[in-house]
CSV table of C-alpha atoms and ligand atoms in Angstrom, one decimal:
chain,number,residue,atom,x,y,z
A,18,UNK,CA,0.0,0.0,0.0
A,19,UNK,CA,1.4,3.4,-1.0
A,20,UNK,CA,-1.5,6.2,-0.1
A,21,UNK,CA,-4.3,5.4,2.4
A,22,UNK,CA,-7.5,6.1,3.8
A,23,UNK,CA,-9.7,4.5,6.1
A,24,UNK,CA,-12.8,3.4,4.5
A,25,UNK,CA,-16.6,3.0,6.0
A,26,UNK,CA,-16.9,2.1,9.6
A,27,UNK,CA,-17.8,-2.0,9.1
A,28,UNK,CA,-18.5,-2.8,12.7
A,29,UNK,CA,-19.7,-0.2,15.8
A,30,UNK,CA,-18.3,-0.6,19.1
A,31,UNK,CA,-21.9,-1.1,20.1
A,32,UNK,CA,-22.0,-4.2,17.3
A,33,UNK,CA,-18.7,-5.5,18.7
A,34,UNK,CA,-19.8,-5.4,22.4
A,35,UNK,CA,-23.1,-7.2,21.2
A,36,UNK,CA,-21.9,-10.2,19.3
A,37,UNK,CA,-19.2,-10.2,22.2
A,38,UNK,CA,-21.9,-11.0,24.8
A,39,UNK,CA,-23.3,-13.6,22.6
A,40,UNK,CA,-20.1,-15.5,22.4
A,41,UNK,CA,-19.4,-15.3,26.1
A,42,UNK,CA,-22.5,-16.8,26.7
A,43,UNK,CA,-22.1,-19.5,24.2
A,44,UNK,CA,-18.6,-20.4,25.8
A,45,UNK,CA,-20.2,-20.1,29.1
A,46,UNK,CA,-22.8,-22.9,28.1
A,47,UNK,CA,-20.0,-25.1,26.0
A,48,UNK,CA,-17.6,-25.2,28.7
A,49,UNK,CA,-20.4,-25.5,31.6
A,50,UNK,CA,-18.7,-26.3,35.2
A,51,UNK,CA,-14.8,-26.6,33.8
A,52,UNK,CA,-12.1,-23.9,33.8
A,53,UNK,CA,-10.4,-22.8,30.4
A,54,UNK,CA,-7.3,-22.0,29.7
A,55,UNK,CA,-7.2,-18.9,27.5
A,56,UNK,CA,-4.5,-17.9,25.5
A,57,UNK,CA,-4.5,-14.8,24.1
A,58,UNK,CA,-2.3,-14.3,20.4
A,59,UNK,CA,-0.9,-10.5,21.2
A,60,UNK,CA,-0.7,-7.9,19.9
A,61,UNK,CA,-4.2,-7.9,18.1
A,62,UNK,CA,-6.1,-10.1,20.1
A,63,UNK,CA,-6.0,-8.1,23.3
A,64,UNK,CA,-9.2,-5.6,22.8
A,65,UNK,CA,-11.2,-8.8,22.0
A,66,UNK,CA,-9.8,-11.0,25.2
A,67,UNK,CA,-10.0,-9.1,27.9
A,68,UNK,CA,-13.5,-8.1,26.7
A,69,UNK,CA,-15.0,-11.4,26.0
A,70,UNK,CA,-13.6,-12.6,29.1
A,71,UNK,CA,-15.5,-10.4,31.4
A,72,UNK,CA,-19.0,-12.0,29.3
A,73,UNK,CA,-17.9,-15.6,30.0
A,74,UNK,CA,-18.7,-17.0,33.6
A,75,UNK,CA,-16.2,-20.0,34.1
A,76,UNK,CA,-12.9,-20.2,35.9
A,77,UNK,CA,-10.5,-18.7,33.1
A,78,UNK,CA,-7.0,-18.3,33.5
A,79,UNK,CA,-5.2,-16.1,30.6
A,80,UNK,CA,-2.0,-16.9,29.0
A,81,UNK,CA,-0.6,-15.1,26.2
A,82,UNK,CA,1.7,-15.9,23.5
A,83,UNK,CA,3.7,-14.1,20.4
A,84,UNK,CA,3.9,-14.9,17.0
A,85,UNK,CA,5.1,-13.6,13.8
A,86,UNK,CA,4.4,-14.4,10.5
A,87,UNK,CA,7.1,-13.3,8.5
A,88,UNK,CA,6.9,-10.8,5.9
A,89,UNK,CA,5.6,-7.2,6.0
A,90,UNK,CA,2.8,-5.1,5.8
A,91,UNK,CA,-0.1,-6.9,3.9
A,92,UNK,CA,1.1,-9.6,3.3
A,93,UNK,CA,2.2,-13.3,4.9
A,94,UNK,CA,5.3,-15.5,3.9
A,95,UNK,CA,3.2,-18.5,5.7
A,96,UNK,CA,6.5,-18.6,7.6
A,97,UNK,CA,5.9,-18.5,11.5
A,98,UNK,CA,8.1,-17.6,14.5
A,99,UNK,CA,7.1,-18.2,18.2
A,100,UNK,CA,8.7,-14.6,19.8
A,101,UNK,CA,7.1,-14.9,23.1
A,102,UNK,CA,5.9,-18.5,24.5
A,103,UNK,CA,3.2,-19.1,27.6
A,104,UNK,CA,4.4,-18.9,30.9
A,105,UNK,CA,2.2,-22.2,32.0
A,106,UNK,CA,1.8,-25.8,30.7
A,107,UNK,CA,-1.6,-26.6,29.2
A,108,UNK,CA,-1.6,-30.1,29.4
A,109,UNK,CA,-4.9,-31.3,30.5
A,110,UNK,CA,-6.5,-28.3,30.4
A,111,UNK,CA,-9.1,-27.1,28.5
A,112,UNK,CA,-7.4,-24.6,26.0
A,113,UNK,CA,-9.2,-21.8,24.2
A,114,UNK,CA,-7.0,-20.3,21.5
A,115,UNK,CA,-8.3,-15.9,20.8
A,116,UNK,CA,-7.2,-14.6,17.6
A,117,UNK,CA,-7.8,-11.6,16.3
A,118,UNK,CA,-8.4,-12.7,12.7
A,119,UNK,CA,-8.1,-15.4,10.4
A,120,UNK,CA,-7.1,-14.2,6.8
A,121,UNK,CA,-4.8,-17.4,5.4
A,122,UNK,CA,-4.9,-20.0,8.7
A,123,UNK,CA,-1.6,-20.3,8.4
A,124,UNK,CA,-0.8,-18.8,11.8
A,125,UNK,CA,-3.1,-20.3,13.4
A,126,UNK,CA,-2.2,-23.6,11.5
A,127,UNK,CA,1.0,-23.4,13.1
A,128,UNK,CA,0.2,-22.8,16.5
A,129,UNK,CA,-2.1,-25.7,16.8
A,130,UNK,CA,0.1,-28.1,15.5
A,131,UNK,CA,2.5,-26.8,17.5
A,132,UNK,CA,0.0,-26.7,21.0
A,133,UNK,CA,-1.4,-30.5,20.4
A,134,UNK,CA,2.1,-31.7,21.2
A,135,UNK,CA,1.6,-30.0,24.7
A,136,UNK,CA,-1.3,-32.6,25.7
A,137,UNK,CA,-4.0,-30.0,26.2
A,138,UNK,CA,-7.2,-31.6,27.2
A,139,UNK,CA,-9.0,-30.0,24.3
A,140,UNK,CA,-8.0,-27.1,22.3
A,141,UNK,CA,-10.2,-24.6,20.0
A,142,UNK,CA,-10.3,-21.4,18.2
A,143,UNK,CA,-12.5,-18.3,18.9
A,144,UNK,CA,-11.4,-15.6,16.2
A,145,UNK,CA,-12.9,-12.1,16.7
A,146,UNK,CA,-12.8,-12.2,12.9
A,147,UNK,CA,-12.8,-14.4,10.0
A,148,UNK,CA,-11.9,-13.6,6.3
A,149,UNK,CA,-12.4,-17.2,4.3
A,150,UNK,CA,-12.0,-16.0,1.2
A,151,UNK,CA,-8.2,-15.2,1.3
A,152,UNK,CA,-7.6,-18.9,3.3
A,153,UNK,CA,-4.7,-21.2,1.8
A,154,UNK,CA,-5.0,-23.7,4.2
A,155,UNK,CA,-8.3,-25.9,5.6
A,156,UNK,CA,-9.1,-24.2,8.9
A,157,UNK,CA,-11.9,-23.1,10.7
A,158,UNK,CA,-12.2,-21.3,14.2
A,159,UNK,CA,-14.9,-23.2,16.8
A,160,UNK,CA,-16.2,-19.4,17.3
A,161,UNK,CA,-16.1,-16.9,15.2
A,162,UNK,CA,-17.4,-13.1,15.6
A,163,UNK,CA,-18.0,-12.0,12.4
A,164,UNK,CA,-17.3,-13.2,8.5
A,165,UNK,CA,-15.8,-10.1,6.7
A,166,UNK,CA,-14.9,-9.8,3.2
A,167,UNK,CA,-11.2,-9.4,1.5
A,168,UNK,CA,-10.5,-5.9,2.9
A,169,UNK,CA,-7.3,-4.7,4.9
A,170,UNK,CA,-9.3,-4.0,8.4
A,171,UNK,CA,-8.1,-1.8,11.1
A,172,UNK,CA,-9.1,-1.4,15.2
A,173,UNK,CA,-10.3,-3.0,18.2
A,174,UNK,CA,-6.9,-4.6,18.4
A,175,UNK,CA,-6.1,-4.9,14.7
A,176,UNK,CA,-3.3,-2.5,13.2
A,177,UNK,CA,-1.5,-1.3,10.1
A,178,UNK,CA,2.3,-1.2,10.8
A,179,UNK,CA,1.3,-1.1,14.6
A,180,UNK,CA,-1.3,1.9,14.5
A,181,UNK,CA,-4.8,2.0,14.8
A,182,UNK,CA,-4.9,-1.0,17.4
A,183,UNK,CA,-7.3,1.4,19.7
A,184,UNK,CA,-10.2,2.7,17.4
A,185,UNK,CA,-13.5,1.5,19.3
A,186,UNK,CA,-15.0,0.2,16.0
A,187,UNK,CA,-13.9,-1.9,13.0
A,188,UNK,CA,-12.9,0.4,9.7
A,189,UNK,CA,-11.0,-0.8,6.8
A,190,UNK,CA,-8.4,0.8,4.8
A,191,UNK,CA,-8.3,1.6,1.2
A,192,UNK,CA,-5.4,2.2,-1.0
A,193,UNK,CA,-6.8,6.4,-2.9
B,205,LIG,P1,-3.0,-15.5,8.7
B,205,LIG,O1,-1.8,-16.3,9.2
B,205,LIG,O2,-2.9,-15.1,7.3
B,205,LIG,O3,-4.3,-16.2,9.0
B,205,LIG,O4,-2.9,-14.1,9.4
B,205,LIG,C1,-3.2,-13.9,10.7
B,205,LIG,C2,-2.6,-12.6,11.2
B,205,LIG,O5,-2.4,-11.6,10.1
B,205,LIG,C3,-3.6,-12.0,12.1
B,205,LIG,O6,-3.4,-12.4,13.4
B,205,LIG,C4,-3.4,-10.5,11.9
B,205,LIG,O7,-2.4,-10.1,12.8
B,205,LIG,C5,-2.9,-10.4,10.5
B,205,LIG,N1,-4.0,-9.9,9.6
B,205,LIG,C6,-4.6,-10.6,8.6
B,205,LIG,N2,-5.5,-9.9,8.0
B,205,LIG,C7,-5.5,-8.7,8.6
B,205,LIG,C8,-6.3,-7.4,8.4
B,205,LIG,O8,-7.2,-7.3,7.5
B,205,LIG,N3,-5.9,-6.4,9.2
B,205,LIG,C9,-4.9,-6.5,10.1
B,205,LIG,N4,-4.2,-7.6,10.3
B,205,LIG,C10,-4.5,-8.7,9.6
B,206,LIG,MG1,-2.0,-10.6,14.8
């Protein structure tokens, strides 16, 4: 991307906070009476986490790890890198994976791979976001907020070149 500007405002803080709600309270019901183990993919899952946390009523404890897909910008080299690990073991625990976005799966790929050889109990996705039609590889979250279309989307924990992480709402950007 050269020249930008932000496009329409896609989702409201007030749509977010609603569909957030609705997915604590399906979590709630899915995991009824056992604690989950929440790791949280920084740095754009953050907003969503600590959020939908406060809507789901089980035990939770919160984890976070780092990853990076290589490349820059827009695009991903499919190429991941583990740059901050969790501070816990997972094994036997119920494990709830909170992504920010899926665009190609491959990070998210990765990480799963990489967390079944830790022995969690169980192990699933919940992405704030989900773009399908850019995916390279079969995955699909167990929760997902909302299904967006092939845009470059910016806020409520999702950046371009690490700004715009704080907007309240969901906007895209478009190349003028
Ligand atoms: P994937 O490996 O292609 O699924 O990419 C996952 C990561 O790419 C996400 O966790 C985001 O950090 C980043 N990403 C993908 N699409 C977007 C977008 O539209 N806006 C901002 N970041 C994005
Ligand atoms: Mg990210």
């Amino acid at each position: 991307m050269n020249q930008i500007k932000f496009g329409e405002i896609m989702l409201t803080e007030e749509a977010i906070q609603k569909r957030v709600k609705e997915l604590g309270a399906q979590i709630t019901k899915d995991y009824e009476g056992e604690e989950i183990f929440v790791i949280c993919i920084l740095r754009g899952a953050c907003f969503f986490t600590t959020d939908l946390l406060k809507r789901i009523e089980n035990n939770v404890i919160i984890d976070f790890m780092a990853v990076t897909s290589y490349g820059s910008e827009t695009k991903t080299s499919g190429v991941v890198k583990i740059i901050k690990d969790l501070d816990t073991p997972i094994d036997e625990k119920h494990v709830l994976i909170i992504e920010d976005i899926v665009d190609t799966g491959l990070t998210l790929h990765y990480l799963m791979d990489n967390l079944k050889t830790r022995n969690p109990k169980s192990l699933k996705i919940c992405t704030l976001l989900d773009k399908p039609e850019r995916r390279k590889i079969d995955i699909e979250a167990d929760y997902t907020g909302f299904v967006v279309d092939n845009r470059f989307i910016v806020g409520y924990g999702l950046d371009y070149q690490q700004k715009y992480r704080n907007l309240p709402y969901i906007t895209c950007l478009e190349e003028v």
